[in-house]
CSV table of C-alpha atoms in Angstrom, one decimal:
chain,number,residue,atom,x,y,z
A,227,UNK,CA,0.0,0.0,0.0
A,228,UNK,CA,1.2,3.7,-0.9
A,229,UNK,CA,1.4,6.6,1.4
A,230,UNK,CA,-1.4,7.9,-0.4
A,231,UNK,CA,-3.8,5.2,-0.2
A,232,UNK,CA,-3.0,4.8,3.3
A,233,UNK,CA,-4.1,8.2,4.0
A,234,UNK,CA,-7.1,7.3,2.1
A,235,UNK,CA,-7.6,4.4,4.1
A,236,UNK,CA,-7.0,6.2,7.4
A,237,UNK,CA,-9.8,8.7,6.7
A,238,UNK,CA,-12.0,6.2,5.8
A,239,UNK,CA,-11.6,4.8,9.0
A,240,UNK,CA,-11.5,7.6,10.8
A,241,UNK,CA,-15.3,8.0,9.8
A,242,UNK,CA,-15.9,4.7,11.3
A,243,UNK,CA,-16.2,6.5,14.4
A,244,UNK,CA,-19.5,8.0,13.1
A,245,UNK,CA,-21.0,4.9,13.2
A,246,UNK,CA,-21.8,5.0,16.9
A,247,UNK,CA,-18.1,4.2,18.3
A,248,UNK,CA,-18.1,7.5,20.4
A,249,UNK,CA,-21.8,8.2,20.7
A,250,UNK,CA,-23.3,11.4,22.2
A,251,UNK,CA,-23.8,9.7,25.7
A,252,UNK,CA,-20.1,8.5,26.0
A,253,UNK,CA,-19.2,10.9,28.7
A,254,UNK,CA,-22.2,10.1,31.0
A,255,UNK,CA,-22.0,6.3,30.6
A,256,UNK,CA,-18.2,6.1,31.5
A,257,UNK,CA,-18.6,8.6,34.0
A,258,UNK,CA,-21.1,6.2,35.8
A,259,UNK,CA,-19.0,3.1,35.1
A,260,UNK,CA,-16.3,5.1,37.2
A,261,UNK,CA,-18.9,6.2,39.9
A,262,UNK,CA,-18.3,10.3,39.3
A,263,UNK,CA,-17.8,12.5,36.0
A,264,UNK,CA,-14.6,14.6,35.9
A,265,UNK,CA,-14.7,18.2,37.5
A,266,UNK,CA,-15.9,19.9,34.5
A,267,UNK,CA,-19.1,18.3,34.1
A,268,UNK,CA,-19.9,19.8,37.5
A,269,UNK,CA,-18.4,23.1,36.8
A,270,UNK,CA,-15.4,22.7,39.4
A,271,UNK,CA,-13.1,24.3,37.4
A,272,UNK,CA,-10.3,22.7,37.9
A,273,UNK,CA,-8.1,20.2,35.9
A,274,UNK,CA,-8.2,16.8,38.2
A,275,UNK,CA,-5.1,14.7,38.2
A,276,UNK,CA,-5.3,10.9,36.9
A,277,UNK,CA,-6.2,9.2,34.0
A,278,UNK,CA,-9.9,10.0,33.1
A,279,UNK,CA,-11.4,7.6,30.3
A,280,UNK,CA,-14.3,10.2,29.7
A,281,UNK,CA,-11.6,13.0,29.2
A,282,UNK,CA,-9.8,10.7,26.9
A,283,UNK,CA,-12.7,9.8,24.7
A,284,UNK,CA,-13.7,13.3,24.3
A,285,UNK,CA,-10.0,14.2,23.0
A,286,UNK,CA,-9.9,11.3,21.0
A,287,UNK,CA,-13.1,12.4,19.1
A,288,UNK,CA,-11.7,16.0,18.7
A,289,UNK,CA,-8.6,14.7,17.2
A,290,UNK,CA,-10.7,12.6,14.9
A,291,UNK,CA,-12.7,15.7,13.9
A,292,UNK,CA,-9.6,17.7,13.0
A,293,UNK,CA,-8.8,15.3,10.0
A,294,UNK,CA,-12.4,16.5,8.3
A,295,UNK,CA,-13.8,14.5,5.3
A,296,UNK,CA,-16.9,13.7,4.2
A,297,UNK,CA,-19.2,13.5,5.9
A,298,UNK,CA,-18.2,15.9,8.8
A,299,UNK,CA,-17.1,13.8,11.8
A,300,UNK,CA,-19.0,13.8,15.1
A,301,UNK,CA,-17.9,16.8,17.8
A,302,UNK,CA,-17.6,15.6,21.6
A,303,UNK,CA,-21.4,16.2,23.1
A,304,UNK,CA,-20.2,19.2,25.4
A,305,UNK,CA,-17.3,20.7,23.2
A,306,UNK,CA,-17.2,23.1,20.5
A,307,UNK,CA,-14.7,24.5,17.9
A,308,UNK,CA,-13.8,28.1,18.5
A,309,UNK,CA,-10.9,28.6,16.2
A,310,UNK,CA,-10.0,26.5,13.1
A,311,UNK,CA,-6.8,28.0,11.3
A,312,UNK,CA,-5.9,26.4,8.0
A,313,UNK,CA,-2.9,24.4,7.7
A,314,UNK,CA,0.4,26.0,8.0
A,315,UNK,CA,2.5,26.2,4.8
A,316,UNK,CA,5.9,23.9,4.5
A,317,UNK,CA,5.2,20.8,7.1
A,318,UNK,CA,1.2,21.3,6.5
A,319,UNK,CA,0.6,21.4,10.3
A,320,UNK,CA,-2.9,22.2,11.4
A,321,UNK,CA,-4.3,22.9,15.6
A,322,UNK,CA,-7.7,23.7,16.5
A,323,UNK,CA,-8.8,25.5,19.6
A,324,UNK,CA,-12.1,24.0,21.3
A,325,UNK,CA,-14.1,25.1,24.3
A,326,UNK,CA,-16.6,23.1,26.5
A,327,UNK,CA,-19.8,24.8,26.7
A,328,UNK,CA,-21.4,26.3,29.6
A,329,UNK,CA,-18.3,27.3,31.4
A,330,UNK,CA,-15.3,30.0,31.1
A,331,UNK,CA,-13.5,26.9,29.9
A,332,UNK,CA,-11.6,24.4,29.8
A,333,UNK,CA,-10.3,24.8,26.4
A,334,UNK,CA,-8.3,22.1,24.4
A,335,UNK,CA,-5.6,22.4,21.8
A,336,UNK,CA,-5.7,19.5,19.4
A,337,UNK,CA,-2.8,19.1,16.9
A,338,UNK,CA,-3.5,16.9,13.7
A,339,UNK,CA,-1.8,14.2,12.5
A,340,UNK,CA,0.3,13.4,9.4
A,341,UNK,CA,-1.7,13.8,6.2
A,342,UNK,CA,-1.0,13.1,2.6
A,343,UNK,CA,1.0,16.3,1.9
A,344,UNK,CA,4.9,16.0,1.1
A,345,UNK,CA,5.8,18.4,4.0
A,346,UNK,CA,3.8,16.5,6.6
A,347,UNK,CA,5.5,13.2,5.5
A,348,UNK,CA,9.1,15.0,5.5
A,349,UNK,CA,8.4,16.3,9.2
A,350,UNK,CA,8.1,12.6,10.3
A,351,UNK,CA,11.2,11.7,8.2
A,352,UNK,CA,13.4,14.5,10.1
A,353,UNK,CA,14.4,11.8,12.6
A,354,UNK,CA,17.4,13.5,13.9
A,355,UNK,CA,18.0,14.7,17.6
A,356,UNK,CA,18.7,18.2,18.6
A,357,UNK,CA,19.2,19.6,22.0
A,358,UNK,CA,16.0,20.1,23.9
A,359,UNK,CA,17.3,23.5,25.4
A,360,UNK,CA,19.1,25.6,22.7
A,361,UNK,CA,18.6,27.2,19.6
A,362,UNK,CA,18.4,27.2,15.8
A,363,UNK,CA,20.4,29.7,13.9
A,364,UNK,CA,18.9,30.7,10.4
A,365,UNK,CA,21.0,33.2,8.4
A,366,UNK,CA,22.2,34.7,11.6
A,367,UNK,CA,19.0,35.0,13.1
A,368,UNK,CA,18.8,33.2,16.7
A,369,UNK,CA,15.3,31.3,17.1
A,370,UNK,CA,15.6,30.1,20.9
A,371,UNK,CA,13.5,27.3,22.3
A,372,UNK,CA,13.5,25.0,25.5
A,373,UNK,CA,11.5,21.5,25.7
A,374,UNK,CA,13.4,20.4,28.8
A,375,UNK,CA,15.8,21.2,31.6
A,376,UNK,CA,17.8,18.0,31.7
A,377,UNK,CA,21.2,18.7,30.0
A,378,UNK,CA,21.4,15.7,27.9
A,379,UNK,CA,17.6,15.8,26.8
A,380,UNK,CA,17.3,15.6,23.2
A,381,UNK,CA,14.3,15.8,20.9
A,382,UNK,CA,13.1,14.8,17.4
A,383,UNK,CA,14.3,17.4,15.0
A,384,UNK,CA,11.2,17.3,12.8
A,385,UNK,CA,8.3,17.3,15.5
A,386,UNK,CA,10.3,20.3,17.2
A,387,UNK,CA,10.2,22.2,14.0
A,388,UNK,CA,6.4,21.4,13.5
A,389,UNK,CA,5.8,22.3,17.3
A,390,UNK,CA,7.7,25.6,17.0
A,391,UNK,CA,6.0,26.4,13.7
A,392,UNK,CA,2.3,26.0,15.6
A,393,UNK,CA,3.5,27.7,18.5
A,394,UNK,CA,5.2,30.7,16.9
A,395,UNK,CA,3.3,31.3,13.5
A,396,UNK,CA,2.2,34.9,13.5
A,397,UNK,CA,-1.7,35.7,14.1
A,398,UNK,CA,-2.8,32.2,13.8
A,399,UNK,CA,-0.4,30.4,15.7
A,400,UNK,CA,-1.1,29.1,19.0
A,401,UNK,CA,0.9,31.6,21.6
A,402,UNK,CA,-0.9,34.5,19.3
A,403,UNK,CA,-4.2,33.5,19.4
A,404,UNK,CA,-4.3,32.4,23.2
A,405,UNK,CA,-3.1,36.1,23.8
A,406,UNK,CA,-5.7,37.4,21.4
A,407,UNK,CA,-8.6,36.0,23.0
A,408,UNK,CA,-7.4,37.0,26.6
A,409,UNK,CA,-8.3,33.7,28.2
A,410,UNK,CA,-8.0,34.5,32.1
A,411,UNK,CA,-5.0,33.0,33.7
A,412,UNK,CA,-5.6,29.8,35.2
A,413,UNK,CA,-7.9,28.5,32.7
A,414,UNK,CA,-7.3,24.8,32.2
A,415,UNK,CA,-6.5,23.9,28.8
A,416,UNK,CA,-5.9,20.6,27.5
A,417,UNK,CA,-3.4,19.3,24.9
A,418,UNK,CA,-4.1,16.4,22.5
A,419,UNK,CA,-3.1,14.9,19.4
A,420,UNK,CA,-3.0,11.6,17.5
A,421,UNK,CA,0.4,10.1,15.4
A,422,UNK,CA,2.6,13.0,14.5
A,423,UNK,CA,0.3,15.2,16.5
A,424,UNK,CA,0.8,13.3,19.3
A,425,UNK,CA,4.6,13.6,19.4
A,426,UNK,CA,4.3,17.5,18.5
A,427,UNK,CA,1.5,17.9,21.4
A,428,UNK,CA,3.9,16.6,23.9
A,429,UNK,CA,6.6,19.1,22.9
A,430,UNK,CA,4.2,21.8,23.0
A,431,UNK,CA,2.9,21.0,26.4
A,432,UNK,CA,6.8,21.0,27.2
A,433,UNK,CA,7.6,24.3,25.5
A,434,UNK,CA,4.2,26.1,27.3
A,435,UNK,CA,5.8,24.7,30.6
A,436,UNK,CA,9.2,26.3,30.3
A,437,UNK,CA,7.6,29.4,28.9
A,438,UNK,CA,5.8,30.0,32.0
A,439,UNK,CA,2.5,29.5,30.5
A,440,UNK,CA,-0.3,31.0,32.7
A,441,UNK,CA,-2.7,28.2,32.0
A,442,UNK,CA,-2.7,24.7,33.6
A,443,UNK,CA,-2.5,21.6,31.2
A,444,UNK,CA,-3.3,18.0,30.9
A,445,UNK,CA,-2.2,16.0,28.2
A,446,UNK,CA,-3.7,13.1,26.2
A,447,UNK,CA,-2.0,11.6,23.4
A,448,UNK,CA,-2.8,8.8,21.0
A,449,UNK,CA,-0.4,6.5,19.1
A,450,UNK,CA,2.5,8.8,20.0
A,451,UNK,CA,5.9,8.1,17.7
A,452,UNK,CA,9.1,9.1,20.3
A,453,UNK,CA,9.5,12.4,20.7
A,454,UNK,CA,13.0,12.6,22.0
A,455,UNK,CA,15.7,10.5,23.9
A,456,UNK,CA,15.4,9.0,27.7
A,457,UNK,CA,16.4,12.0,29.1
A,458,UNK,CA,13.7,14.3,27.5
A,459,UNK,CA,11.2,11.6,28.5
A,460,UNK,CA,12.7,11.6,32.3
A,461,UNK,CA,12.2,15.4,32.1
A,462,UNK,CA,8.7,15.4,30.7
A,463,UNK,CA,7.5,12.5,33.2
A,464,UNK,CA,8.7,14.0,36.4
A,465,UNK,CA,7.0,17.6,35.4
A,466,UNK,CA,3.8,16.1,34.2
A,467,UNK,CA,3.7,12.2,34.5
A,468,UNK,CA,4.3,12.0,38.0
A,469,UNK,CA,1.7,14.5,39.0
A,470,UNK,CA,-0.9,12.3,36.8
A,471,UNK,CA,-1.6,15.2,34.4
A,472,UNK,CA,0.0,13.5,30.9
A,473,UNK,CA,-1.0,10.3,29.5
A,474,UNK,CA,-0.3,8.4,26.3
A,475,UNK,CA,-2.4,5.6,24.9
A,476,UNK,CA,-0.6,2.8,23.2
A,477,UNK,CA,-2.1,-0.2,21.0
A,478,UNK,CA,0.1,-3.0,21.5
A,479,UNK,CA,-0.1,-3.9,17.7
A,480,UNK,CA,0.6,-0.6,16.3
A,481,UNK,CA,3.9,0.1,14.9
A,482,UNK,CA,3.9,4.2,15.1
A,483,UNK,CA,4.6,4.0,18.5
A,484,UNK,CA,7.6,2.0,17.5
A,485,UNK,CA,9.0,4.7,15.4
A,486,UNK,CA,11.2,6.2,14.6
A,487,UNK,CA,13.8,3.4,14.4
A,488,UNK,CA,16.0,3.9,17.6
A,489,UNK,CA,19.7,2.6,17.8
A,490,UNK,CA,21.3,2.6,21.4
A,491,UNK,CA,25.1,2.2,21.8
A,492,UNK,CA,27.3,2.4,25.1
A,493,UNK,CA,27.9,6.2,24.4
A,494,UNK,CA,24.1,6.6,24.8
A,495,UNK,CA,24.4,5.3,28.3
A,496,UNK,CA,24.6,7.8,31.7
A,497,UNK,CA,28.1,7.9,32.7
A,498,UNK,CA,30.4,6.2,34.5
A,499,UNK,CA,29.2,2.9,33.6
A,500,UNK,CA,31.3,-0.4,32.8
A,501,UNK,CA,31.3,0.5,29.2
A,502,UNK,CA,32.9,3.4,29.1
A,503,UNK,CA,36.1,4.2,27.0
A,504,UNK,CA,39.2,2.8,29.0
A,505,UNK,CA,37.3,0.4,30.9
A,506,UNK,CA,38.8,-3.3,31.7
A,507,UNK,CA,36.9,-5.0,28.9
A,508,UNK,CA,38.0,-8.2,26.9
A,509,UNK,CA,39.0,-7.9,23.3
A,510,UNK,CA,36.0,-9.6,22.1
A,511,UNK,CA,33.7,-7.0,23.9
A,512,UNK,CA,35.8,-4.2,23.1
A,513,UNK,CA,35.7,-5.2,19.1
A,514,UNK,CA,31.8,-5.7,19.6
A,515,UNK,CA,31.3,-2.3,20.9
A,516,UNK,CA,33.4,-0.6,18.2
A,517,UNK,CA,31.6,-2.4,15.3
A,518,UNK,CA,28.2,-1.5,17.4
A,519,UNK,CA,29.5,2.4,17.4
A,520,UNK,CA,30.6,2.0,13.7
A,521,UNK,CA,27.3,0.9,12.4
A,522,UNK,CA,25.3,3.6,14.3
A,523,UNK,CA,27.8,6.3,13.3
A,524,UNK,CA,27.1,5.2,9.7
A,525,UNK,CA,23.7,5.2,9.9
A,526,UNK,CA,23.3,8.7,11.4
A,527,UNK,CA,25.8,10.1,8.7
A,528,UNK,CA,23.4,8.6,6.1
A,529,UNK,CA,20.3,10.2,7.6
A,530,UNK,CA,22.0,13.4,7.9
A,531,UNK,CA,23.2,13.4,4.6
A,532,UNK,CA,19.7,12.7,3.4
A,533,UNK,CA,17.8,15.3,5.6
A,534,UNK,CA,20.2,18.2,4.5
A,535,UNK,CA,17.5,19.8,2.5
A,536,UNK,CA,14.9,19.2,4.5
A,537,UNK,CA,16.7,21.0,7.4
A,538,UNK,CA,16.8,23.9,5.1
A,539,UNK,CA,13.0,23.9,4.3
A,540,UNK,CA,12.8,24.2,8.2
A,541,UNK,CA,14.8,26.8,8.4
A,542,UNK,CA,12.9,28.8,5.9
A,543,UNK,CA,10.0,27.8,7.7
A,544,UNK,CA,11.0,29.5,10.8
A,545,UNK,CA,12.0,32.6,8.8
A,546,UNK,CA,8.4,33.2,8.2
A,547,UNK,CA,7.3,33.2,12.0
A,548,UNK,CA,9.3,36.6,11.8
A,549,UNK,CA,8.4,38.0,8.7
A,550,UNK,CA,5.7,36.1,6.3
A,551,UNK,CA,7.4,37.6,3.4
A,552,UNK,CA,10.7,36.0,4.0
A,553,UNK,CA,12.5,34.1,1.3
A,554,UNK,CA,14.6,31.1,1.4
A,555,UNK,CA,17.0,30.6,3.8
A,556,UNK,CA,20.5,30.3,3.2
A,557,UNK,CA,22.7,28.9,6.2
A,558,UNK,CA,20.8,26.8,8.8
A,559,UNK,CA,22.5,25.6,12.2
A,560,UNK,CA,20.7,23.2,14.1
A,561,UNK,CA,22.2,22.0,17.2
A,562,UNK,CA,22.2,18.2,16.4
A,563,UNK,CA,23.1,15.3,18.8
A,564,UNK,CA,24.8,12.5,17.3
A,565,UNK,CA,22.8,9.8,18.6
A,566,UNK,CA,19.6,7.6,17.4
A,567,UNK,CA,18.3,7.0,20.7
A,568,UNK,CA,14.6,7.6,20.7
A,569,UNK,CA,12.1,6.9,23.2
A,570,UNK,CA,8.7,8.0,24.2
A,571,UNK,CA,7.4,10.6,26.7
A,572,UNK,CA,4.3,10.5,29.0
A,573,UNK,CA,2.4,8.0,31.5
A,574,UNK,CA,1.7,4.8,29.2
A,575,UNK,CA,-2.0,3.5,29.1
A,576,UNK,CA,-1.4,0.0,27.7
A,577,UNK,CA,-4.1,-1.0,25.1
A,578,UNK,CA,-3.5,-4.9,23.9
A,579,UNK,CA,-4.5,-4.7,20.6
A,580,UNK,CA,-6.5,-7.5,18.9
A,581,UNK,CA,-6.5,-8.9,15.3
A,582,UNK,CA,-8.5,-7.1,12.5
A,583,UNK,CA,-11.4,-8.8,11.4
A,584,UNK,CA,-12.6,-6.5,8.8
A,585,UNK,CA,-13.2,-7.6,5.2
A,586,UNK,CA,-10.4,-7.3,2.5
A,587,UNK,CA,-8.0,-4.3,2.5
A,588,UNK,CA,-9.4,-2.7,5.4
A,589,UNK,CA,-7.0,-5.0,7.4
A,590,UNK,CA,-4.1,-3.4,6.3
A,591,UNK,CA,-1.1,-2.4,7.9
A,592,UNK,CA,-2.6,1.0,9.3
A,593,UNK,CA,-5.7,-0.8,10.8
A,594,UNK,CA,-4.0,-1.0,14.1
A,595,UNK,CA,-3.7,2.8,14.0
A,596,UNK,CA,-6.4,4.3,13.0
A,597,UNK,CA,-8.4,6.3,15.9
A,598,UNK,CA,-11.6,3.9,15.6
A,599,UNK,CA,-9.3,1.1,16.4
A,600,UNK,CA,-7.8,3.0,19.7
A,601,UNK,CA,-11.4,4.0,20.6
A,602,UNK,CA,-12.9,0.4,20.4
A,603,UNK,CA,-9.8,-1.0,22.5
A,604,UNK,CA,-10.5,1.7,25.2
A,605,UNK,CA,-14.1,1.3,25.7
A,606,UNK,CA,-13.5,-2.7,25.9
A,607,UNK,CA,-10.4,-2.6,28.4
A,608,UNK,CA,-10.5,0.7,30.2
A,609,UNK,CA,-14.0,0.8,30.8
A,610,UNK,CA,-13.6,-0.8,34.4
A,611,UNK,CA,-10.0,-0.4,35.2
A,612,UNK,CA,-10.4,2.2,37.7
A,613,UNK,CA,-7.4,4.3,36.5
């Protein structure tokens, strides 16, 4: 199946949610199963820690809605889209702002996943790590960012560019739009995304925290590809997951959360460790480590060489966040980390995948990734977990 066929199939599968997988009474039914609804159904006005299936299903339905399609996907019963800007150029990133009816919030920032546009796929393929707290320099202009405090933290270059563009794009970007709406401080804002959108949403959560956001956040992401290395994951989890405000739902048969390819070598380990250079190792062990390191270096260099034109494209995109009339970037300097060790971030809510029993081509390599599949697994396996 081609990528184009996948996206057509994926949109078709998302529409299956409209057949009743996420009915309007979902929130009430799930809340009854838990014994009490989450705070906002009673207007308590504060995010509650812990995984809430009703919240997660609402976020999933919004993640489905942002993909669009015909007929238009259903909305969660109590939520409305209040801002729906067009996709951004370059990487075709898109976000929406939602608001729950009847209260002064909460709001939800929803990040769309990969679509059948070249730029969108390019963002996924920029599978290099950059320092999580640094700057990208384009034609001597500096674009500082901070996704983590840990000095060894690193993040996926493509997803980081997507996050920065969505955050900083003039007028229609997240930061400008939130400021223009004058949303009162301490108004809760959920952040959610599916697939590529899950990784970008994760990084946006980190960025907002380190930018001293005046809003509390809670994150639900679905089928998250790995957004950074283990030190980024540790930073994220210590800030948000340990407190019960960040969850990633993963289907055990979905291959997307296993991407991008990761290649851990001894230099990725914390130091000191028994495999440090100069350690007393046997000749065989030393030879094996050298061979492993050489393989990783070769893979890294091949990826870097292939991605140079795409890094240039990312630099041109960043220039537009300062001046929409800016031309193509000249020099682009990114703080690369010579590693291919990617991991997930967020408290994992594990779903045990089930074999597809649909007819014909619907049981393809993307079936386990579809939001309709995630929705069904969540309803089957999490309804009475007491998470």
